[in-house]
Coordinates of C-alpha atoms in Angstrom, one line a residue:
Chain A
X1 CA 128.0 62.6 100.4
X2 CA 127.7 62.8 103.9
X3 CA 129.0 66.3 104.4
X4 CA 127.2 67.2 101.6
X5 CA 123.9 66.1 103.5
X6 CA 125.2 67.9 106.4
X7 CA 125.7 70.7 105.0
X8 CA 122.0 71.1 103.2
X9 CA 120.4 70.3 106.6
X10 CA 122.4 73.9 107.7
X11 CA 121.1 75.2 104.7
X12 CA 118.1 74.5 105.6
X13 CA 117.9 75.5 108.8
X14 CA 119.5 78.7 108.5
X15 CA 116.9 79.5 105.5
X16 CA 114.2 78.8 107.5
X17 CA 115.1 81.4 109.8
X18 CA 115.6 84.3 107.1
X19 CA 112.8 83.0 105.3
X20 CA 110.8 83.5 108.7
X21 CA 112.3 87.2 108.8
X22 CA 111.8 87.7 105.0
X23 CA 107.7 87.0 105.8
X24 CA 107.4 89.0 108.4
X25 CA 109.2 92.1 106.7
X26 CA 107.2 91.1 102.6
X27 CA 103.5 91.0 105.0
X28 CA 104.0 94.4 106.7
X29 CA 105.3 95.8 102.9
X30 CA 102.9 94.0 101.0
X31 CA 100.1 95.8 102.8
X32 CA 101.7 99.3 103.8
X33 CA 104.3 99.7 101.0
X34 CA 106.8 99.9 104.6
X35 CA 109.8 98.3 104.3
X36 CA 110.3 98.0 108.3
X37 CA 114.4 99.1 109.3
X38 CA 113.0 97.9 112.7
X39 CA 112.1 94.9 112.3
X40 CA 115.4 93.5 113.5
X41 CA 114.7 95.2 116.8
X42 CA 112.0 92.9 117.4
X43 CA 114.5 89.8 117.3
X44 CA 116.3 91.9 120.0
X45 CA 113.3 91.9 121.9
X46 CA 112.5 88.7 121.9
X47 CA 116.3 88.0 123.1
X48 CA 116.0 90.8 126.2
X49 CA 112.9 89.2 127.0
X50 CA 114.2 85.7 127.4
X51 CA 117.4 87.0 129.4
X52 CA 114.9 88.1 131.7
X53 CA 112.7 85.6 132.0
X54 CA 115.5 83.1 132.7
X55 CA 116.9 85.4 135.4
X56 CA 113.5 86.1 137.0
X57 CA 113.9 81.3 137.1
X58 CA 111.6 81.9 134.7
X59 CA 111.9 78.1 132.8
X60 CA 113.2 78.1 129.4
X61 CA 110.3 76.6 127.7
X62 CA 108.3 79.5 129.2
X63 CA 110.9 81.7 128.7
X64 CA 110.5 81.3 125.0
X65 CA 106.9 82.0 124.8
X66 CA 107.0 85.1 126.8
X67 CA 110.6 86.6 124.1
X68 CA 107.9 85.4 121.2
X69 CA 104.9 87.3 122.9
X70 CA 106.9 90.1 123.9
X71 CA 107.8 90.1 119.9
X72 CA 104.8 90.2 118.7
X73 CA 103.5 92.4 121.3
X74 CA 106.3 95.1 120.3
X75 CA 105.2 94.7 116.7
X76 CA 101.8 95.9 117.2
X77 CA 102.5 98.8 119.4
X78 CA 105.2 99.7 116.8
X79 CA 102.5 100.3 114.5
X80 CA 100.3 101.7 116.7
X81 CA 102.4 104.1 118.3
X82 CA 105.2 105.1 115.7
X83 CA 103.5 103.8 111.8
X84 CA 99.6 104.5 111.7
X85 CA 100.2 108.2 112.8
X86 CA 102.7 108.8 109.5
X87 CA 100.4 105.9 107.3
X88 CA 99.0 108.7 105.0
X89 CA 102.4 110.3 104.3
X90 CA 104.5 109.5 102.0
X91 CA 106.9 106.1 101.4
X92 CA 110.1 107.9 102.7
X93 CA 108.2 109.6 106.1
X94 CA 107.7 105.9 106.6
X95 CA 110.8 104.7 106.0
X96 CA 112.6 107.7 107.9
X97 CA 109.7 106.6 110.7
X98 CA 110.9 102.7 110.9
X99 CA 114.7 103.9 111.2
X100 CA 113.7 106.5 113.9
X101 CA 111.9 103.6 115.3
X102 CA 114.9 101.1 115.4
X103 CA 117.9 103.8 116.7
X104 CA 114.9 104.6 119.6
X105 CA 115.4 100.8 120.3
X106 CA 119.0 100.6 120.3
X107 CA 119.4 103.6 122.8
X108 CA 117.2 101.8 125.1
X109 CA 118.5 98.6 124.6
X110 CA 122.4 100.3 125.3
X111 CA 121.5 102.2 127.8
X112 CA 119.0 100.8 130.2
X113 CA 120.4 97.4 129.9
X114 CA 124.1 97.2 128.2
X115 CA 126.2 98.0 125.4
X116 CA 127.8 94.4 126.5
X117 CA 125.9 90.8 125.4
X118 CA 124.1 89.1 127.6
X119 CA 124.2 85.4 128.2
X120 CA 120.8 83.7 127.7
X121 CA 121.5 80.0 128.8
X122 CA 120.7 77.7 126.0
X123 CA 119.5 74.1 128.2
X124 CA 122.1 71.0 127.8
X125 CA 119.7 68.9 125.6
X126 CA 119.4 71.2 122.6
X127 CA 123.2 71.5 122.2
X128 CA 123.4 67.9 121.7
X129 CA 123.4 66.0 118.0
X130 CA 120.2 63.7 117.0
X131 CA 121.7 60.1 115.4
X132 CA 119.9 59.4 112.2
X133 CA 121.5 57.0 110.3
X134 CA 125.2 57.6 111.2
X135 CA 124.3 61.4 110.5
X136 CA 124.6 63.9 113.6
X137 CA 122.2 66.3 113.3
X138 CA 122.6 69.3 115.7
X139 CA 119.1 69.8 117.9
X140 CA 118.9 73.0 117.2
X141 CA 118.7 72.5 113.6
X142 CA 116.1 70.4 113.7
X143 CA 113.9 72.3 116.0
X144 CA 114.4 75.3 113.3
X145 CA 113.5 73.2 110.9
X146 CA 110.5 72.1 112.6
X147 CA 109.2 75.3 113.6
X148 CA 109.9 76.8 110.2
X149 CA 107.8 74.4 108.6
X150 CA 104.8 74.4 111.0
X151 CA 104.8 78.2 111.1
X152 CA 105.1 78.0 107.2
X153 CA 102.0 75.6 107.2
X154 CA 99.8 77.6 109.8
X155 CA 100.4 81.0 107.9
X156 CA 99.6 78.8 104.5
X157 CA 96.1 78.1 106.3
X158 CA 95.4 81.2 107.5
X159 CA 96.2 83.0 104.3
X160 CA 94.2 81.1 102.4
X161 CA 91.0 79.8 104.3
X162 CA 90.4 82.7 107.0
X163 CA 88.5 86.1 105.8
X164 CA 91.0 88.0 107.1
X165 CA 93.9 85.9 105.5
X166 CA 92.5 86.6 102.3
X167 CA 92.0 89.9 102.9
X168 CA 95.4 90.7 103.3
X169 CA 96.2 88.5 100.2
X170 CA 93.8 91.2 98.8
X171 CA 95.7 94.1 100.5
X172 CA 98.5 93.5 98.9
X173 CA 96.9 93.7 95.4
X174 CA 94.8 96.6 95.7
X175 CA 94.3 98.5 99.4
X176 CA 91.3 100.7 99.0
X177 CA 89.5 98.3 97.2
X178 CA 89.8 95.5 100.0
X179 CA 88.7 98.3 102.2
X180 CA 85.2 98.7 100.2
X181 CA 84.7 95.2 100.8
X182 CA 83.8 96.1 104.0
X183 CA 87.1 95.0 105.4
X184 CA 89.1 97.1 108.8
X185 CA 92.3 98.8 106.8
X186 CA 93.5 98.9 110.8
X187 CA 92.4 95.2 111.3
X188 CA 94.7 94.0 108.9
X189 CA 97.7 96.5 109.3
X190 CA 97.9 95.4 112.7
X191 CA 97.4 91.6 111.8
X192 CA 100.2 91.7 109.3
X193 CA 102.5 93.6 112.1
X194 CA 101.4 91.0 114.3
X195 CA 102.0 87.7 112.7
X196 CA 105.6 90.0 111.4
X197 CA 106.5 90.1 115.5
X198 CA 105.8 86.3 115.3
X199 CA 107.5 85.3 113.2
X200 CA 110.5 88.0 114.1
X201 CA 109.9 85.9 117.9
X202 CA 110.6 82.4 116.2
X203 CA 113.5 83.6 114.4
X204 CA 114.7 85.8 117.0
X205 CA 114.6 82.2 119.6
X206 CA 116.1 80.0 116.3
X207 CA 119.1 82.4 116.5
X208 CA 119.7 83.2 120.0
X209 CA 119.9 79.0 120.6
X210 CA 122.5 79.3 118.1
X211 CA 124.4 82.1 119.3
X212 CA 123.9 81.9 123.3
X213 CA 123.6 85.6 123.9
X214 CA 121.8 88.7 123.1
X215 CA 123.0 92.8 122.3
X216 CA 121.7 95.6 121.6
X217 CA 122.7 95.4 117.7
X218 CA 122.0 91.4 117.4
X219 CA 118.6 91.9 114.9
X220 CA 121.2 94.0 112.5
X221 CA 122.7 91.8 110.3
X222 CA 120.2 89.2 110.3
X223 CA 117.5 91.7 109.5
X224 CA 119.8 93.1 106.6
X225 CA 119.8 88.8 105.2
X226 CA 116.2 89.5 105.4
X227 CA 115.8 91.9 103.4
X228 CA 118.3 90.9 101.0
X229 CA 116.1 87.6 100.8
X230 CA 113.0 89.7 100.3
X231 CA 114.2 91.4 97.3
X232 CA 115.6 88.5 95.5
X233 CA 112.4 86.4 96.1
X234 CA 110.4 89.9 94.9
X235 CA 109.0 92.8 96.9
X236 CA 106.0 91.9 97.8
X237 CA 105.5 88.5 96.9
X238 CA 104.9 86.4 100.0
X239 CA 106.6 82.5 98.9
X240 CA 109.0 84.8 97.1
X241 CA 110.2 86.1 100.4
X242 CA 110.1 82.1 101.7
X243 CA 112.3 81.0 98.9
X244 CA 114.2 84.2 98.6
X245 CA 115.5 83.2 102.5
X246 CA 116.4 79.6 101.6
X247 CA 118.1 80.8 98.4
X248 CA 120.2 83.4 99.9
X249 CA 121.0 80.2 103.0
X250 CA 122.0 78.0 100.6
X251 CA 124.6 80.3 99.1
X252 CA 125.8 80.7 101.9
X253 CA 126.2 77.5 103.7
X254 CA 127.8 76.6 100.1
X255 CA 130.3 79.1 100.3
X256 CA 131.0 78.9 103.9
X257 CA 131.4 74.7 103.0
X258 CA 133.1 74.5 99.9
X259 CA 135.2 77.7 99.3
X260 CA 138.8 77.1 99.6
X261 CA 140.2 78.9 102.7
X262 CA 141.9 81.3 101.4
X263 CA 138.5 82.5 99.7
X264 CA 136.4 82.8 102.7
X265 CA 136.9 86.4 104.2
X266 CA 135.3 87.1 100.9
X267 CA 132.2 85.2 101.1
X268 CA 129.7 88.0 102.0
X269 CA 130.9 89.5 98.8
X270 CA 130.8 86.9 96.5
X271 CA 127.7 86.3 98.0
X272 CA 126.2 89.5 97.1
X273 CA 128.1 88.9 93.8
X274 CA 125.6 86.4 93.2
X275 CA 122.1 88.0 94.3
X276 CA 123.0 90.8 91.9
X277 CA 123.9 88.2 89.1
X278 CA 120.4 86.9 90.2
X279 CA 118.5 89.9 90.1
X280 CA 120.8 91.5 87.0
X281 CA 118.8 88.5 85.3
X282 CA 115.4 89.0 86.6
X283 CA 115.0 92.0 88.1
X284 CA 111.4 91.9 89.7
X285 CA 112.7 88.8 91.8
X286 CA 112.3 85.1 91.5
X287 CA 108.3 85.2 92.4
X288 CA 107.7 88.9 91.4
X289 CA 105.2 90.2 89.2
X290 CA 106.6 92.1 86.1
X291 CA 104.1 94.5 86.3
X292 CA 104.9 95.3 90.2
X293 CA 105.5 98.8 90.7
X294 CA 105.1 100.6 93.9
Chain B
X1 CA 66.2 114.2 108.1
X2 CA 66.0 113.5 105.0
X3 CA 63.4 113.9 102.1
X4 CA 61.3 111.3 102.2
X5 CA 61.7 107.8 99.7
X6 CA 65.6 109.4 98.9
X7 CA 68.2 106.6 99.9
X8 CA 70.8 108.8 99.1
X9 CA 71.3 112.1 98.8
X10 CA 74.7 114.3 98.2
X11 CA 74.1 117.8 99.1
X12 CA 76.1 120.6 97.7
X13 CA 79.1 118.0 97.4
X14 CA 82.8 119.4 96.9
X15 CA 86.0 117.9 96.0
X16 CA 89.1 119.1 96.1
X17 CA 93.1 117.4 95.3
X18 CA 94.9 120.2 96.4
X19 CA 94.3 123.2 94.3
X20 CA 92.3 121.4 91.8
X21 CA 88.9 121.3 92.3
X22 CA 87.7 118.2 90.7
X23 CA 83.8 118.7 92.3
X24 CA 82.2 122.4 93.0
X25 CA 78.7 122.4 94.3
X26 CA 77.3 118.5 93.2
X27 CA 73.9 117.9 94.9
X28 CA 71.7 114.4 93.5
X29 CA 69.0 112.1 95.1
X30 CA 68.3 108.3 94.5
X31 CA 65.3 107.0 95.9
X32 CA 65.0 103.4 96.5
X33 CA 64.4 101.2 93.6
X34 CA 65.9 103.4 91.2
X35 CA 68.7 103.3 88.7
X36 CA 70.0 106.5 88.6
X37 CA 72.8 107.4 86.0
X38 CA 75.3 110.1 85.9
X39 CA 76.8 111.4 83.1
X40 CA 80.0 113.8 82.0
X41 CA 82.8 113.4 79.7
X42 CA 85.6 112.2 80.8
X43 CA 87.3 114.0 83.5
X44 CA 83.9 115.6 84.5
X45 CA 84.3 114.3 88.1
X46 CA 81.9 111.7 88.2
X47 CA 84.3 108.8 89.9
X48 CA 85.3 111.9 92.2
X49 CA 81.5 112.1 93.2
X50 CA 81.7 107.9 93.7
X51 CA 85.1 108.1 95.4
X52 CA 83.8 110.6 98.3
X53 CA 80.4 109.0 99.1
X54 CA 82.4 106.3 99.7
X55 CA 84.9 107.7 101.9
X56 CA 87.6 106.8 99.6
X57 CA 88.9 110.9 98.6
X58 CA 87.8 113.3 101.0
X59 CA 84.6 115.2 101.2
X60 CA 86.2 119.4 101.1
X61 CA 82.1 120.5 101.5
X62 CA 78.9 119.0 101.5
X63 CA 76.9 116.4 103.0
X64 CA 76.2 112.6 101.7
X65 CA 72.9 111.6 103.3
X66 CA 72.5 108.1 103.3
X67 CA 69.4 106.6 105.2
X68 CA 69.0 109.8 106.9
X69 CA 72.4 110.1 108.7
X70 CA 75.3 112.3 107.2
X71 CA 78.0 109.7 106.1
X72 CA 80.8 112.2 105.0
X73 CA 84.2 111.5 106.1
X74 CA 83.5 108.0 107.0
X75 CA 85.8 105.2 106.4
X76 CA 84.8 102.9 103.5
X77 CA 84.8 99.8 105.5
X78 CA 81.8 101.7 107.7
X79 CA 80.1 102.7 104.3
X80 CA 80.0 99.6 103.0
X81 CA 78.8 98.2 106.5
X82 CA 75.7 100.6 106.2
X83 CA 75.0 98.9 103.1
X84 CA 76.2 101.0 100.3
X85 CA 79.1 99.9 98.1
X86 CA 80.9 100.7 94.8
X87 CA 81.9 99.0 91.9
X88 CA 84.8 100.8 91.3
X89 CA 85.7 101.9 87.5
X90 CA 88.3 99.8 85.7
X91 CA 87.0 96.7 87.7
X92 CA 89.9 95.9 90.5
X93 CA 88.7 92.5 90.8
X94 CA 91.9 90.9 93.2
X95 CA 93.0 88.9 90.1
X96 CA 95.9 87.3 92.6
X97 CA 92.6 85.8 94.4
X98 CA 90.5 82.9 92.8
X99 CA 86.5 84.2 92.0
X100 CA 85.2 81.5 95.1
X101 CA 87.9 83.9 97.4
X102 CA 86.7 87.1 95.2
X103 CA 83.0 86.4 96.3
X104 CA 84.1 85.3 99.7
X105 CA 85.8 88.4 100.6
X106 CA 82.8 90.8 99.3
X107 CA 80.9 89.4 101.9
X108 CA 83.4 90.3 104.8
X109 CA 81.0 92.6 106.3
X110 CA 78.3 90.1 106.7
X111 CA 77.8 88.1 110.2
X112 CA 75.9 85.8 109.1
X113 CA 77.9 83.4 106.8
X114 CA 74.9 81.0 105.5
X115 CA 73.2 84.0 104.1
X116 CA 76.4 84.9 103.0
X117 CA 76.8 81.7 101.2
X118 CA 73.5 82.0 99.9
X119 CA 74.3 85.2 98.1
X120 CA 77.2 83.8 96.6
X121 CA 75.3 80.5 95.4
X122 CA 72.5 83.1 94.4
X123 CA 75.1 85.3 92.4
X124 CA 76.9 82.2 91.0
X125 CA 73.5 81.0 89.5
X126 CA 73.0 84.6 88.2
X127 CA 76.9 84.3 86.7
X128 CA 76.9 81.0 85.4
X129 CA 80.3 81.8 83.8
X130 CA 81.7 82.9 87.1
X131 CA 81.0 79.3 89.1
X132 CA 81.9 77.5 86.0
X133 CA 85.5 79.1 86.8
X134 CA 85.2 79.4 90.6
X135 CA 88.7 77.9 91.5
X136 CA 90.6 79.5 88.9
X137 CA 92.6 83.0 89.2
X138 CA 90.3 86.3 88.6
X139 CA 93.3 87.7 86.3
X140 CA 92.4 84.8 84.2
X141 CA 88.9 86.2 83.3
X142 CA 88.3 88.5 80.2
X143 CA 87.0 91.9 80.9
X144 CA 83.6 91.2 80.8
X145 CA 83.9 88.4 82.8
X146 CA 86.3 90.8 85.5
X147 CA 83.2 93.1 85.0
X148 CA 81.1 90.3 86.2
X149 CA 82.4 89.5 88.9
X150 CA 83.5 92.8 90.2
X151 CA 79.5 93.4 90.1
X152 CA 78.9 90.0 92.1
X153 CA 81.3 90.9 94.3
X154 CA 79.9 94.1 95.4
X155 CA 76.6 92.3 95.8
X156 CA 77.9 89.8 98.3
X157 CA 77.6 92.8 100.9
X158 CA 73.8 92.7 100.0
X159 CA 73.8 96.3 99.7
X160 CA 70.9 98.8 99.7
X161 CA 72.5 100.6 97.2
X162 CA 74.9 99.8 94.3
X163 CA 77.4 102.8 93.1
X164 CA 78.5 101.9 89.6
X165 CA 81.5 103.2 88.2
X166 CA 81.8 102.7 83.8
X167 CA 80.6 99.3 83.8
X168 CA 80.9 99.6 79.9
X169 CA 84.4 100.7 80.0
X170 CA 86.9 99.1 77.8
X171 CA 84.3 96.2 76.9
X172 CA 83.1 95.0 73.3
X173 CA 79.7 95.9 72.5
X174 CA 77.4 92.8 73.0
X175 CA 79.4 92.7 76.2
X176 CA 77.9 95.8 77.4
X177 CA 74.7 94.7 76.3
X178 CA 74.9 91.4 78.6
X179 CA 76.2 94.1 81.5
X180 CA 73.2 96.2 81.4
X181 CA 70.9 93.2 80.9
X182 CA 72.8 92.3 84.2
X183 CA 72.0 95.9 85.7
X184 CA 68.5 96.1 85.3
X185 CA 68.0 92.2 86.7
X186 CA 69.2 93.2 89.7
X187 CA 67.4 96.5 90.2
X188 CA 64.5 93.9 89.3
X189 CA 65.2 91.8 92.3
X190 CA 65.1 95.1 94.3
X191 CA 68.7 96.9 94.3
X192 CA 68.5 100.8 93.6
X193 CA 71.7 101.7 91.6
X194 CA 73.5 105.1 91.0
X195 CA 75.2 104.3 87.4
X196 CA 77.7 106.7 86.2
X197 CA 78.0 106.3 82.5
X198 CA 80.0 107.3 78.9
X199 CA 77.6 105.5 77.4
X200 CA 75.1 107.8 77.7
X201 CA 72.5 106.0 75.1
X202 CA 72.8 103.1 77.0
X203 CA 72.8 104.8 80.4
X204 CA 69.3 106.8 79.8
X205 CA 67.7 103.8 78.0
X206 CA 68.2 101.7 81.7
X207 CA 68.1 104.5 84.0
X208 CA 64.7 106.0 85.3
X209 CA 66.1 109.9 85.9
X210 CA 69.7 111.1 84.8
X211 CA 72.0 114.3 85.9
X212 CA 74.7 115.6 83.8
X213 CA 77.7 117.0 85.0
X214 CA 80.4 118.9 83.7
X215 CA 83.6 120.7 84.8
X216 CA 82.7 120.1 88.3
X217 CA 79.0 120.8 88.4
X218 CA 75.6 119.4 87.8
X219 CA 74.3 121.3 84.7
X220 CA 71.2 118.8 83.6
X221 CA 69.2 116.7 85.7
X222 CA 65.5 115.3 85.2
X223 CA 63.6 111.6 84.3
X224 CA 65.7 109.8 81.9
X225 CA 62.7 109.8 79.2
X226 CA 62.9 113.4 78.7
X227 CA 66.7 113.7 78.6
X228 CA 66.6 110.7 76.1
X229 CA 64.5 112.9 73.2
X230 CA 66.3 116.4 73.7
X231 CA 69.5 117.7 72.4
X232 CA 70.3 118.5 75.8
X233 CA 72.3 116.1 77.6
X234 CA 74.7 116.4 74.0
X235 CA 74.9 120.1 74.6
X236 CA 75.7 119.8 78.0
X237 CA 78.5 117.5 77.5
X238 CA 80.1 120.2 74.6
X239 CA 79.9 122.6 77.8
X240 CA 77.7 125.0 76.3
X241 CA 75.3 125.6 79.1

């Protein structure tokens, strides 16, 4: 029972964190049809910013506003600089754009700062365990948790009470006509890249804490869960992207926990095994719409 | 400038998607006040006409005069800003959005919000139907109902003019009646509308002057009363002009 709780509070935790990913990535599709390859870059960002910070003495708390500013930051002048030029081409210019976008980044990221991690010093107090009730829960779990759920809430508000929340709601239905409402096509582009470079920020902190060090290639594979997540939840659904990241965590942590050991240098596959299964079954996605067709 | 009294007037209006030219040489006016229809079969280019007024396609030749100031190649959101919208054809009401957040987000371009929500309290007394189902789903309603509210919607931006795209299209007869009952209540209340129509019956018995286009061109134009009696409009629409 115990390990069993333990293991669904790492579930948990690490599905916020894709789930956070997964949002950013199904926003900036839902209104631009752009699946973003970059997008991982701006978890890199936020890591290179911290290491930084913290050897400028910058403190850590500080520190982590500043790597979730500089995300966000990068994710509007991504659109700005590399997307809104090609956003009247086609899908694939687009797509071909956002990988241009993210080997740029890498290049940079190799060759003005190194090929090699960097350590970003994670402070004493969130490597500890919390005591609740004879269960040790790791700080750092519970601070993702947290986070995940207050971001989830915030965006929740915003997306349903602000103008411009539901105009992006809109968006994602039917672009030119939300624009004949009156509403800034360039407004909410840049709003959707913006809370995306959030969110990227606040995953991007959740998993440096966990792995103590950033490189040039650290958004990759998390970025690739991601997107994973997105398509199982269903492209362009928005809580499909949120429960298409705890999902895909869940399997995992599962797998990781209860596979005998033999069996666990194939858990990425059996993994995979499974989303297919899932989607084999219902191919728009858990929360897509039949009818959605890009 | 402008003639005077014309809200609106496209001049010499072309419209091209690629090759194809789905507009040649279109010019109309609407003066203020006015329901102005215009008709073509299908595939005439009547929504192309719509579509680049409002800076949705873009204008290949021409000018739209709106208010005296040359609008072409102007982003929608700036259209609708000056105070012309469109109801576009085939409704596009957000049905993922509930009607209250339908009506909310027509008025997007308005500053002031009170007279914002007074619009919407004025449209949902106009549409009792719609506040009836205010908090449920637009992809819930029926056509006529979508029609309903896509038409309160682009009200919300209190516009000075209306650009109606087949309000009819797709909806039962006494439905259509109920539309165009709606349509000429709110030229009543002081809206000028430019109505583009199948119905053509319908169309000319609301409308107060009418143009006909076909293939790209306008081929009939004049006060709805005389288009109404003559064999015209149905010779136009065969193409034998």
């Amino acid at each position: 029972m115990e390990i069993f709780v333990q293991q669904f509070i790492n579930a948990l935790a690490l599905g916020g964190t894709y789930a956070l990913l997964a949002l950013g990535l199904a926003m900036v599709f839902s209104v631009l049809g752009l699946i973003n390859f970059a997008h991982g870059e701006l978890m890199t960002i936020t890591g290179y910013a911290m290491f930084f910070a913290i050897a400028a003495g910058i403190p850590f708390p500080i520190a982590v506003i500043l790597g979730i500013a500089a995300a966000t930051l990068a994710a509007i002048l991504m659109e700005r600089i590399a997307f809104r030029p090609v956003r009247d081409a086609n899908t694939a210019t687009m797509l071909l754009t956002s990988f241009a976008v993210s080997t740029i980044l890498h290049m940079l990221f190799q060759n003005l700062i190194s090929a090699r991690p960097k350590a970003i010093p994670v402070p004493d107090w969130m490597i500890g365990a919390i005591n609740l009730g004879g269960l040790s829960i790791g700080v750092i779990q519970v601070m993702s948790i947290t986070a995940t759920t207050l971001l989830l809430l915030a965006l929740t508000v915003f997306l349903r009470r602000s103008i411009l929340g539901i105009a992006m709601r809109a968006a994602s239905l039917d672009f030119p006509v939300t624009r004949l409402m009156g509403i800034n096509a360039n407004a909410v582009i840049a709003t959707a890249f913006g809370i995306s470079g959030l969110l990227a920020g606040v995953a991007g902190v959740l998993w440096l804490a966990q792995r103590g060090s950033v490189d040039p290639l650290m958004g990759f594979l998390p970025v690739l869960k991601a997107f994973i997540a997105v398509v199982l939840g269903g492209l362009g659904s928005l809580p499909g992207a949120v429960l298409g990241g705890f999902v895909l965590a869940f399997i995992e942590v599962s797998l990781r926990a209860f596979l005998p050991d033999d069996w666990l240098p194939f858990r990425e596959s059996i993994t995979l095994t499974l989303v297919i299964i899932l989607l084999l079954v219902r191919p728009e996605g858990l929360l897509g719409r039949k009818d959605a067709v890009r | 400038m402008s003639e005077q009294g014309n809200l609106l007037a496209i001049e010499g209006l072309a419209v091209r998607y690629g090759a194809i030219e789905a507009v040649r040489n279109a010019s109309l006016e609407v003066r203020e006040g006015e329901i102005v229809t215009l008709l073509g079969a299908n595939g005439a280019g009547k929504s192309s006409i719509l579509n680049a007024v409002m800076g949705l396609v873009p204008v290949a030749e021409g000018r739209v005069v709106f208010e005296g100031q040359d609008v072409a190649g102007q982003p929608p959101e700036r259209i609708v800003r000056r105070g012309m919208t469109l109801c576009p054809e085939g409704r596009h009401v957000f049905s993922n959005l509930t009607i209250a957040e339908n009506l909310k987000i027509g008025a997007a371009s308005r500053r002031d919000k009170s007279e914002a929500a007074a619009t919407q309290a004025d449209m949902l007394a106009l549409f009792p139907i719609l506040d009836e189902r205010r908090d449920q789903l637009a992809g819930t309603l029926s056509g006529g109902e979508q029609q309903m509210l896509a038409i309160a919607r682009a009200m919300m931006s209190q516009p000075k003019i209306v650009l109606l795209d087949e309000p009819s299209l797709g909806l039962a007869p006494q439905i259509v009646d109920t539309i165009f009952e709606l349509i000429v209540r709110l030229r009543d209340r002081g809206a000028t509308i430019l109505l583009v129509e199948q119905n053509v019956d319908l169309a000319l018995e609301i409308a107060d002057r009418g143009y006909v286009l076909a293939t790209g061109d306008i081929v009939l134009s004049g006060p709805a009363a005389d288009l109404r009696g003559s064999g015209d409009v149905e010779r136009a629409y065969m193409g034998s002009h």
